[in-house]
Amino acid sequence: MVRNMKDAFDVLMITHAGLCKGYADVLKLILDIDEDDFGTLSFENGESLDDFSEAIRATIEERYKDRNLVVLLDLPGGSPANTALPFMSSSRKLIAGVNLPLVLEIMAMKKSGTTWEELDLDDTCKSAAQSIVLYNNFLNGGNV
């Protein structure tokens, strides 16, 4: 169990056009996650990159300052990921290309009290990537 706030970690999802809101709805349904457990930011149509960068900065400084943070990003090389890169540090880990199994696993670890030091994001990302299955191959006896 997490001993103090320095051992804990927070999660912030940054995506295009409200995709993170859909993830937040699913997390509430499956894991009973509420807005205090999972932050979201969306890069909206027509928003300038400068305004979006300022929104990221303000959110991190106001809500996550001096906290360990996992930042989940929708698309490697997309505007949310590129704009978030300057905020990476030893206490902020950025993961781009997220899928629902990854988000569920990270949030389940957060809820169960996994500490920042125990958090194995390399293994978690590998596991999430392996969760992708082409059912046509699977059902025809081929490799998944």
Backbone as ProteinMPNN parsed JSONL, in Angstrom:
{"seq_chain_A": "MVRNMKDAFDVLMITHAGLCKGYADVLKLILDIDEDDFGTLSFENGESLDDFSEAIRATIEERYKDRNLVVLLDLPGGSPANTALPFMSSSRKLIAGVNLPLVLEIMAMKKSGTTWEELDLDDTCKSAAQSIVLYNNFLNGGNV", "coords_chain_A": {"N_chain_A": [[0.841, -1.187, 0.0], [0.427, 2.277, -0.611], [2.633, 4.419, 1.014], [3.161, 7.157, 1.45], [2.455, 10.391, -0.046], [4.547, 10.96, -1.813], [5.256, 8.482, -2.721], [3.16, 7.73, -4.269], [1.342, 7.887, -7.436], [-0.033, 9.891, -10.045], [-2.439, 10.154, -12.751], [-2.734, 11.461, -15.964], [-4.531, 11.993, -18.847], [-4.024, 12.946, -22.164], [-5.421, 13.925, -25.102], [-6.617, 13.991, -28.552], [-9.468, 15.931, -29.36], [-11.454, 15.239, -27.26], [-11.292, 12.46, -26.852], [-10.25, 11.428, -24.513], [-12.296, 11.81, -22.697], [-14.084, 9.779, -23.285], [-12.554, 7.544, -22.496], [-12.444, 8.159, -19.762], [-15.15, 7.839, -19.07], [-15.457, 5.069, -19.5], [-13.634, 4.072, -17.618], [-14.869, 4.855, -15.255], [-17.141, 3.246, -15.369], [-16.053, 0.591, -15.378], [-13.993, 0.451, -13.373], [-14.859, 2.098, -11.352], [-13.745, 4.644, -11.254], [-13.197, 8.035, -10.467], [-13.296, 11.602, -11.205], [-11.313, 12.642, -9.583], [-9.326, 10.773, -9.593], [-8.233, 10.632, -12.112], [-7.024, 12.621, -14.51], [-7.88, 14.747, -17.314], [-7.177, 16.142, -20.542], [-7.972, 17.806, -23.541], [-7.082, 18.314, -26.933], [-8.551, 20.49, -28.895], [-10.455, 21.026, -31.927], [-9.41, 23.742, -33.855], [-8.083, 24.977, -31.757], [-5.191, 26.704, -30.704], [-1.735, 25.671, -30.813], [-0.112, 26.945, -28.979], [-1.939, 27.817, -27.007], [-2.866, 25.312, -26.181], [-0.51, 24.145, -25.196], [-0.083, 25.868, -23.047], [-2.319, 25.2, -21.51], [-1.663, 22.577, -20.788], [0.682, 23.063, -19.297], [-0.375, 24.668, -17.204], [-2.198, 22.882, -16.016], [-0.494, 20.812, -15.146], [1.201, 22.251, -13.394], [-0.653, 23.322, -11.531], [-2.22, 21.152, -10.613], [-0.589, 18.863, -10.421], [1.919, 19.463, -9.476], [5.032, 18.733, -8.027], [4.404, 16.034, -7.847], [4.353, 12.564, -8.707], [3.765, 11.529, -12.009], [1.947, 9.893, -14.519], [1.579, 10.333, -17.864], [-0.743, 9.847, -20.263], [-0.999, 9.454, -23.68], [-2.642, 9.85, -26.799], [-1.707, 9.395, -29.542], [1.341, 8.563, -30.954], [3.579, 11.065, -31.982], [1.538, 12.809, -32.567], [-0.224, 15.962, -32.13], [-1.016, 16.324, -29.308], [0.883, 14.594, -28.029], [3.381, 15.596, -28.961], [3.253, 18.198, -27.967], [3.227, 17.74, -25.253], [5.743, 16.692, -24.706], [7.874, 18.501, -23.732], [7.318, 18.545, -21.033], [8.131, 16.252, -19.849], [9.884, 14.435, -17.346], [11.931, 13.118, -14.663], [10.0, 12.56, -12.811], [7.749, 12.436, -14.272], [6.236, 10.426, -16.506], [5.752, 9.679, -19.879], [3.476, 8.152, -22.053], [2.719, 7.179, -25.237], [0.245, 6.289, -27.675], [-1.776, 4.832, -26.451], [-4.021, 2.216, -25.334], [-7.178, 0.714, -24.377], [-6.735, -1.612, -22.639], [-4.185, -0.922, -21.57], [-4.7, 1.522, -20.219], [-6.616, 0.653, -18.354], [-5.052, -1.182, -16.865], [-3.031, 0.478, -15.758], [-4.615, 2.235, -14.221], [-5.808, 0.396, -12.487], [-3.56, -0.426, -11.072], [-2.912, 1.99, -9.843], [-5.194, 2.355, -8.21], [-4.883, 0.139, -6.539], [-2.745, 0.779, -4.993], [-0.137, 0.617, -5.904], [3.195, 1.666, -5.873], [5.163, 4.468, -7.06], [7.786, 3.655, -7.434], [7.442, 0.916, -7.73], [6.073, 0.745, -10.079], [6.053, -0.611, -13.193], [6.409, 0.409, -16.12], [7.453, -0.319, -18.599], [6.969, -3.117, -18.819], [4.19, -3.04, -18.545], [3.412, -1.603, -20.841], [4.291, -3.38, -22.854], [2.636, -5.579, -22.338], [0.121, -4.437, -22.873], [0.384, -3.906, -25.605], [0.472, -6.489, -26.563], [-2.115, -7.215, -26.219], [-3.583, -6.711, -28.419], [-5.458, -8.175, -30.896], [-5.925, -9.861, -33.922], [-8.743, -11.095, -34.84], [-9.574, -12.628, -37.048], [-7.312, -14.135, -37.806], [-6.847, -15.439, -35.379], [-9.216, -16.979, -34.93], [-9.069, -18.662, -37.078], [-7.092, -20.392, -36.443], [-4.55, -19.423, -36.639], [-1.644, -17.406, -35.895], [-1.912, -14.853, -33.403]], "CA_chain_A": [[0.0, 0.0, 0.0], [1.194, 3.512, -0.712], [2.956, 4.912, 2.338], [2.961, 8.601, 1.491], [2.127, 10.95, -1.346], [5.705, 10.893, -2.697], [5.288, 7.128, -3.266], [1.996, 7.551, -5.137], [1.411, 8.51, -8.747], [-1.28, 10.361, -10.635], [-2.576, 9.861, -14.17], [-3.331, 12.507, -16.789], [-4.639, 11.608, -20.246], [-4.081, 14.078, -23.073], [-5.794, 13.356, -26.4], [-7.331, 14.813, -29.526], [-10.921, 16.085, -29.456], [-12.334, 14.614, -26.285], [-11.148, 11.011, -26.726], [-9.996, 11.112, -23.107], [-13.589, 11.777, -21.988], [-14.59, 8.422, -23.478], [-11.794, 6.682, -21.589], [-12.887, 8.456, -18.393], [-16.459, 7.2, -18.889], [-15.242, 3.617, -19.397], [-12.98, 3.811, -16.333], [-15.892, 4.977, -14.209], [-17.99, 2.066, -15.48], [-15.361, -0.663, -15.067], [-13.191, 0.499, -12.14], [-15.412, 3.096, -10.447], [-12.786, 5.744, -11.195], [-13.854, 9.329, -10.594], [-12.457, 12.668, -11.74], [-10.177, 12.891, -8.709], [-8.318, 9.742, -9.839], [-7.842, 10.562, -13.511], [-7.185, 13.915, -15.153], [-7.985, 14.733, -18.771], [-7.047, 17.366, -21.342], [-8.23, 17.542, -24.959], [-6.695, 19.28, -27.952], [-9.791, 20.646, -29.647], [-10.403, 21.594, -33.262], [-9.304, 25.195, -33.867], [-7.263, 25.46, -30.646], [-3.791, 26.921, -31.091], [-0.767, 24.863, -30.064], [0.35, 27.751, -27.842], [-2.973, 27.733, -25.964], [-2.88, 23.942, -25.673], [0.698, 23.997, -24.373], [-0.334, 26.6, -21.802], [-3.28, 24.399, -20.732], [-0.9, 21.463, -20.211], [1.535, 23.631, -18.254], [-1.194, 25.091, -16.071], [-2.734, 21.686, -15.354], [0.594, 20.13, -14.435], [1.657, 23.09, -12.28], [-1.693, 23.525, -10.523], [-2.778, 19.911, -10.062], [0.376, 17.764, -10.266], [3.238, 19.958, -9.071], [5.715, 17.92, -7.011], [3.766, 14.714, -7.784], [4.704, 11.638, -9.769], [2.677, 11.604, -12.972], [1.944, 9.149, -15.772], [0.815, 11.064, -18.865], [-1.175, 8.939, -21.32], [-1.192, 10.226, -24.901], [-3.33, 8.999, -27.757], [-1.061, 9.072, -30.809], [2.744, 8.985, -31.051], [3.814, 12.047, -33.022], [0.4, 13.711, -32.701], [-0.092, 17.251, -31.438], [-0.96, 16.196, -27.849], [2.157, 13.997, -27.605], [4.47, 16.534, -29.228], [3.112, 19.355, -27.083], [3.504, 17.294, -23.884], [7.137, 16.275, -24.547], [8.703, 19.345, -22.874], [6.95, 18.39, -19.627], [8.675, 14.982, -19.374], [10.959, 14.544, -16.351], [12.068, 11.866, -13.909], [8.764, 12.312, -12.058], [6.64, 12.427, -15.246], [6.444, 9.437, -17.566], [4.814, 9.873, -20.984], [3.216, 6.96, -22.862], [1.892, 7.51, -26.396], [-0.329, 5.13, -28.353], [-2.48, 4.058, -25.43], [-5.248, 1.488, -25.633], [-7.965, 0.506, -23.164], [-6.062, -2.488, -21.671], [-3.12, -0.184, -20.892], [-5.308, 2.482, -19.297], [-7.209, -0.124, -17.256], [-3.998, -1.737, -16.002], [-2.403, 1.563, -14.993], [-5.556, 2.716, -13.216], [-5.959, -0.656, -11.471], [-2.371, -0.342, -10.213], [-3.058, 3.196, -9.024], [-6.21, 2.086, -7.179], [-4.432, -0.891, -5.595], [-1.677, 1.307, -4.151], [1.195, 0.434, -6.471], [3.994, 2.877, -5.703], [5.911, 4.961, -8.214], [8.963, 2.814, -7.575], [6.994, -0.415, -8.166], [5.407, 0.873, -11.364], [6.879, -1.107, -14.294], [5.714, 0.85, -17.321], [7.928, -1.097, -19.746], [6.205, -4.362, -18.851], [2.783, -2.694, -18.752], [3.249, -1.253, -22.259], [4.429, -4.613, -23.637], [1.415, -6.352, -22.118], [-0.973, -3.772, -23.591], [0.591, -4.113, -27.046], [0.142, -7.892, -26.848], [-3.558, -7.412, -26.09], [-4.193, -6.465, -29.725], [-5.68, -9.478, -31.535], [-6.657, -9.919, -35.179], [-9.587, -12.265, -34.632], [-9.612, -13.476, -38.24], [-6.211, -15.092, -37.669], [-7.047, -16.212, -34.149], [-10.304, -17.933, -35.109], [-8.677, -19.606, -38.13], [-6.011, -21.206, -35.929], [-3.257, -18.797, -36.896], [-1.046, -16.584, -34.831], [-2.647, -13.621, -33.107]], "C_chain_A": [[0.878, 1.239, 0.0], [1.376, 4.104, 0.681], [2.791, 6.424, 2.476], [2.779, 9.117, 0.076], [3.307, 10.922, -2.313], [5.811, 9.519, -3.345], [4.191, 6.914, -4.299], [2.274, 8.115, -6.522], [0.013, 8.889, -9.192], [-1.265, 10.051, -12.123], [-3.305, 11.019, -14.845], [-3.358, 12.0, -18.226], [-4.83, 12.854, -21.092], [-4.314, 13.515, -24.473], [-6.335, 14.424, -27.346], [-8.824, 14.799, -29.204], [-11.768, 15.242, -28.51], [-12.246, 13.101, -26.17], [-10.952, 10.602, -25.267], [-11.295, 11.07, -22.297], [-14.229, 10.399, -22.116], [-13.87, 7.433, -22.581], [-12.244, 6.903, -20.144], [-14.237, 7.812, -18.107], [-16.318, 5.691, -18.709], [-14.6, 3.273, -18.059], [-13.965, 3.915, -15.177], [-16.775, 3.731, -14.197], [-17.286, 0.808, -14.969], [-14.681, -0.644, -13.701], [-13.715, 1.475, -11.094], [-14.414, 4.224, -10.179], [-13.565, 7.048, -11.293], [-12.847, 10.383, -11.032], [-11.268, 13.01, -10.853], [-9.035, 11.917, -8.969], [-7.658, 9.847, -11.201], [-8.097, 11.919, -14.156], [-7.227, 13.791, -16.662], [-7.77, 16.125, -19.347], [-7.259, 16.978, -22.794], [-7.716, 18.681, -25.823], [-7.865, 19.371, -28.911], [-9.562, 21.303, -31.007], [-10.367, 23.123, -33.179], [-8.459, 25.771, -32.746], [-5.826, 25.641, -31.121], [-2.876, 26.032, -30.243], [-0.235, 25.632, -28.861], [-0.659, 27.689, -26.694], [-3.008, 26.342, -25.346], [-1.669, 23.676, -24.78], [0.525, 24.696, -23.032], [-1.322, 25.842, -20.915], [-2.578, 23.214, -20.071], [-0.048, 21.977, -19.049], [0.738, 23.988, -17.009], [-1.741, 23.885, -15.312], [-1.655, 20.99, -14.548], [1.035, 20.948, -13.226], [0.612, 23.207, -11.165], [-2.135, 22.226, -9.857], [-1.716, 18.872, -9.701], [1.771, 18.22, -9.862], [3.78, 19.103, -7.923], [5.07, 16.545, -6.814], [4.334, 13.855, -8.907], [3.508, 11.521, -10.702], [2.931, 10.714, -14.176], [1.028, 9.919, -16.719], [0.54, 10.101, -20.015], [-1.587, 9.76, -22.535], [-1.739, 9.322, -25.994], [-2.479, 8.537, -28.93], [0.395, 9.512, -30.807], [2.918, 9.951, -32.224], [2.668, 13.006, -33.257], [0.621, 14.985, -31.897], [-0.101, 17.117, -29.915], [0.377, 15.633, -27.354], [3.312, 14.971, -27.802], [4.437, 17.723, -28.283], [3.446, 18.989, -25.633], [4.972, 16.96, -23.643], [7.977, 17.187, -23.652], [8.418, 19.174, -21.377], [7.447, 17.073, -19.039], [9.816, 15.247, -18.394], [11.056, 13.204, -15.623], [10.809, 11.546, -13.101], [7.528, 12.366, -12.953], [6.996, 11.488, -16.38], [5.356, 9.603, -18.608], [4.709, 8.581, -21.789], [2.28, 7.365, -23.989], [1.424, 6.229, -27.078], [-1.116, 4.235, -27.412], [-3.682, 3.312, -26.008], [-5.963, 1.212, -24.306], [-7.303, -0.474, -22.187], [-4.946, -1.782, -20.902], [-3.702, 0.753, -19.838], [-5.917, 1.752, -18.095], [-6.14, -0.651, -16.312], [-3.342, -0.661, -15.152], [-3.341, 2.065, -13.897], [-5.808, 1.673, -12.131], [-4.756, -0.644, -10.529], [-2.454, 0.875, -9.3], [-4.033, 2.941, -7.879], [-5.728, 1.09, -6.124], [-3.264, -0.428, -4.725], [-0.276, 1.022, -4.65], [1.959, 1.744, -6.34], [4.685, 3.254, -7.005], [7.116, 4.061, -8.485], [8.602, 1.413, -8.075], [6.415, -0.408, -9.583], [6.361, 0.476, -12.497], [6.172, -0.783, -15.606], [6.204, 0.132, -18.575], [7.107, -2.373, -19.896], [4.718, -4.102, -19.133], [2.516, -2.353, -20.215], [3.358, -2.491, -23.153], [3.164, -5.458, -23.533], [0.238, -5.751, -22.895], [-0.84, -3.968, -25.09], [0.212, -5.537, -27.439], [-1.354, -8.167, -26.742], [-4.291, -7.188, -27.404], [-4.258, -7.791, -30.486], [-6.442, -9.282, -32.834], [-7.462, -11.224, -35.136], [-9.668, -13.176, -35.851], [-8.526, -14.545, -38.171], [-6.433, -16.013, -36.486], [-8.082, -17.316, -34.347], [-10.0, -18.97, -36.181], [-7.456, -20.432, -37.728], [-4.625, -20.638, -36.175], [-2.751, -18.042, -35.685], [-1.881, -15.326, -34.633], [-1.753, -12.417, -33.23]], "O_chain_A": [[1.97, 1.226, 0.568], [0.414, 4.272, 1.431], [2.329, 6.909, 3.509], [2.93, 8.368, -0.89], [3.096, 10.864, -3.524], [6.4, 9.396, -4.418], [4.289, 6.004, -5.122], [3.308, 8.741, -6.755], [-0.981, 8.294, -8.777], [-0.222, 9.728, -12.692], [-4.338, 11.491, -14.372], [-2.321, 11.617, -18.766], [-5.669, 13.704, -20.797], [-3.512, 12.726, -24.973], [-6.486, 15.591, -26.983], [-9.371, 13.766, -28.819], [-12.717, 14.594, -28.95], [-13.05, 12.501, -25.456], [-11.433, 9.552, -24.841], [-11.369, 10.351, -21.301], [-14.844, 9.906, -21.171], [-14.505, 6.574, -21.97], [-12.405, 5.944, -19.389], [-14.449, 7.291, -17.012], [-16.986, 5.102, -17.859], [-14.979, 2.286, -17.429], [-13.891, 3.139, -14.225], [-17.116, 3.221, -13.13], [-17.872, 0.041, -14.205], [-14.78, -1.613, -12.948], [-13.083, 1.662, -10.054], [-14.258, 4.691, -9.051], [-14.485, 7.164, -12.101], [-11.667, 10.079, -11.21], [-10.304, 13.613, -11.327], [-7.892, 12.199, -8.609], [-6.626, 9.217, -11.433], [-9.247, 12.323, -14.329], [-6.677, 12.847, -17.231], [-8.123, 17.136, -18.74], [-6.778, 15.934, -23.234], [-7.887, 19.855, -25.496], [-8.138, 18.43, -29.656], [-8.595, 22.041, -31.202], [-11.203, 23.727, -32.507], [-8.143, 26.961, -32.779], [-5.309, 24.808, -31.865], [-3.202, 25.689, -29.107], [0.062, 25.032, -27.828], [-0.272, 27.526, -25.537], [-3.161, 26.202, -24.132], [-1.796, 23.05, -23.728], [0.94, 24.173, -21.998], [-1.175, 25.842, -19.693], [-2.867, 22.884, -18.921], [-0.053, 21.403, -17.961], [1.131, 23.65, -15.893], [-1.741, 23.88, -14.081], [-1.877, 20.619, -13.395], [1.224, 20.393, -12.144], [0.961, 23.192, -9.985], [-2.398, 22.21, -8.655], [-1.915, 18.083, -8.777], [2.712, 17.427, -9.904], [3.062, 18.795, -6.971], [5.178, 15.958, -5.737], [4.748, 14.376, -9.942], [2.369, 11.426, -10.247], [4.001, 10.769, -14.784], [-0.147, 10.133, -16.422], [1.464, 9.604, -20.658], [-2.426, 10.655, -22.43], [-1.344, 8.161, -26.101], [-2.536, 7.359, -29.28], [0.675, 10.703, -30.675], [2.454, 9.678, -33.331], [2.795, 13.929, -34.062], [1.542, 15.069, -31.085], [0.736, 17.74, -29.262], [0.939, 16.13, -26.379], [4.133, 15.149, -26.902], [5.484, 18.203, -27.849], [3.899, 19.842, -24.87], [5.413, 16.944, -22.494], [8.753, 16.663, -22.853], [9.209, 19.62, -20.546], [7.216, 16.797, -17.862], [10.613, 16.165, -18.587], [10.329, 12.265, -15.947], [10.578, 10.39, -12.746], [6.399, 12.344, -12.464], [7.946, 11.729, -17.124], [4.173, 9.663, -18.272], [5.721, 7.987, -22.161], [1.173, 7.842, -23.738], [2.12, 5.214, -27.059], [-1.118, 3.014, -27.567], [-4.271, 3.712, -27.012], [-5.404, 1.455, -23.237], [-7.304, -0.198, -20.987], [-4.778, -2.019, -19.705], [-3.244, 0.771, -18.695], [-5.752, 2.184, -16.955], [-6.298, -0.579, -15.093], [-3.121, -0.861, -13.958], [-2.908, 2.295, -12.768], [-6.002, 2.031, -10.969], [-4.912, -0.831, -9.322], [-2.107, 0.798, -8.121], [-3.748, 3.264, -6.726], [-6.113, 1.179, -4.959], [-2.837, -1.149, -3.823], [0.685, 1.169, -3.895], [1.432, 2.809, -6.66], [4.776, 2.448, -7.932], [7.42, 3.748, -9.636], [9.397, 0.792, -8.781], [6.288, -1.462, -10.205], [7.361, 1.154, -12.731], [5.426, -1.606, -16.138], [5.44, -0.013, -19.529], [6.61, -2.672, -20.981], [4.075, -4.853, -19.867], [1.5, -2.77, -20.77], [2.595, -2.63, -24.109], [2.682, -5.989, -24.534], [-0.546, -6.481, -23.502], [-1.839, -4.174, -25.778], [-0.312, -5.762, -28.531], [-1.814, -9.239, -27.133], [-5.492, -7.446, -27.497], [-3.237, -8.446, -30.693], [-7.478, -8.618, -32.858], [-6.927, -12.308, -35.367], [-9.819, -14.388, -35.697], [-8.782, -15.717, -38.444], [-6.229, -17.223, -36.581], [-7.845, -18.463, -33.969], [-10.604, -20.042, -36.195], [-6.852, -21.097, -38.569], [-3.628, -21.319, -35.938], [-3.355, -18.048, -34.612], [-2.478, -14.805, -35.575], [-2.201, -11.29, -33.016]]}, "name": "protein", "num_of_chains": 1, "seq": "MVRNMKDAFDVLMITHAGLCKGYADVLKLILDIDEDDFGTLSFENGESLDDFSEAIRATIEERYKDRNLVVLLDLPGGSPANTALPFMSSSRKLIAGVNLPLVLEIMAMKKSGTTWEELDLDDTCKSAAQSIVLYNNFLNGGNV"}
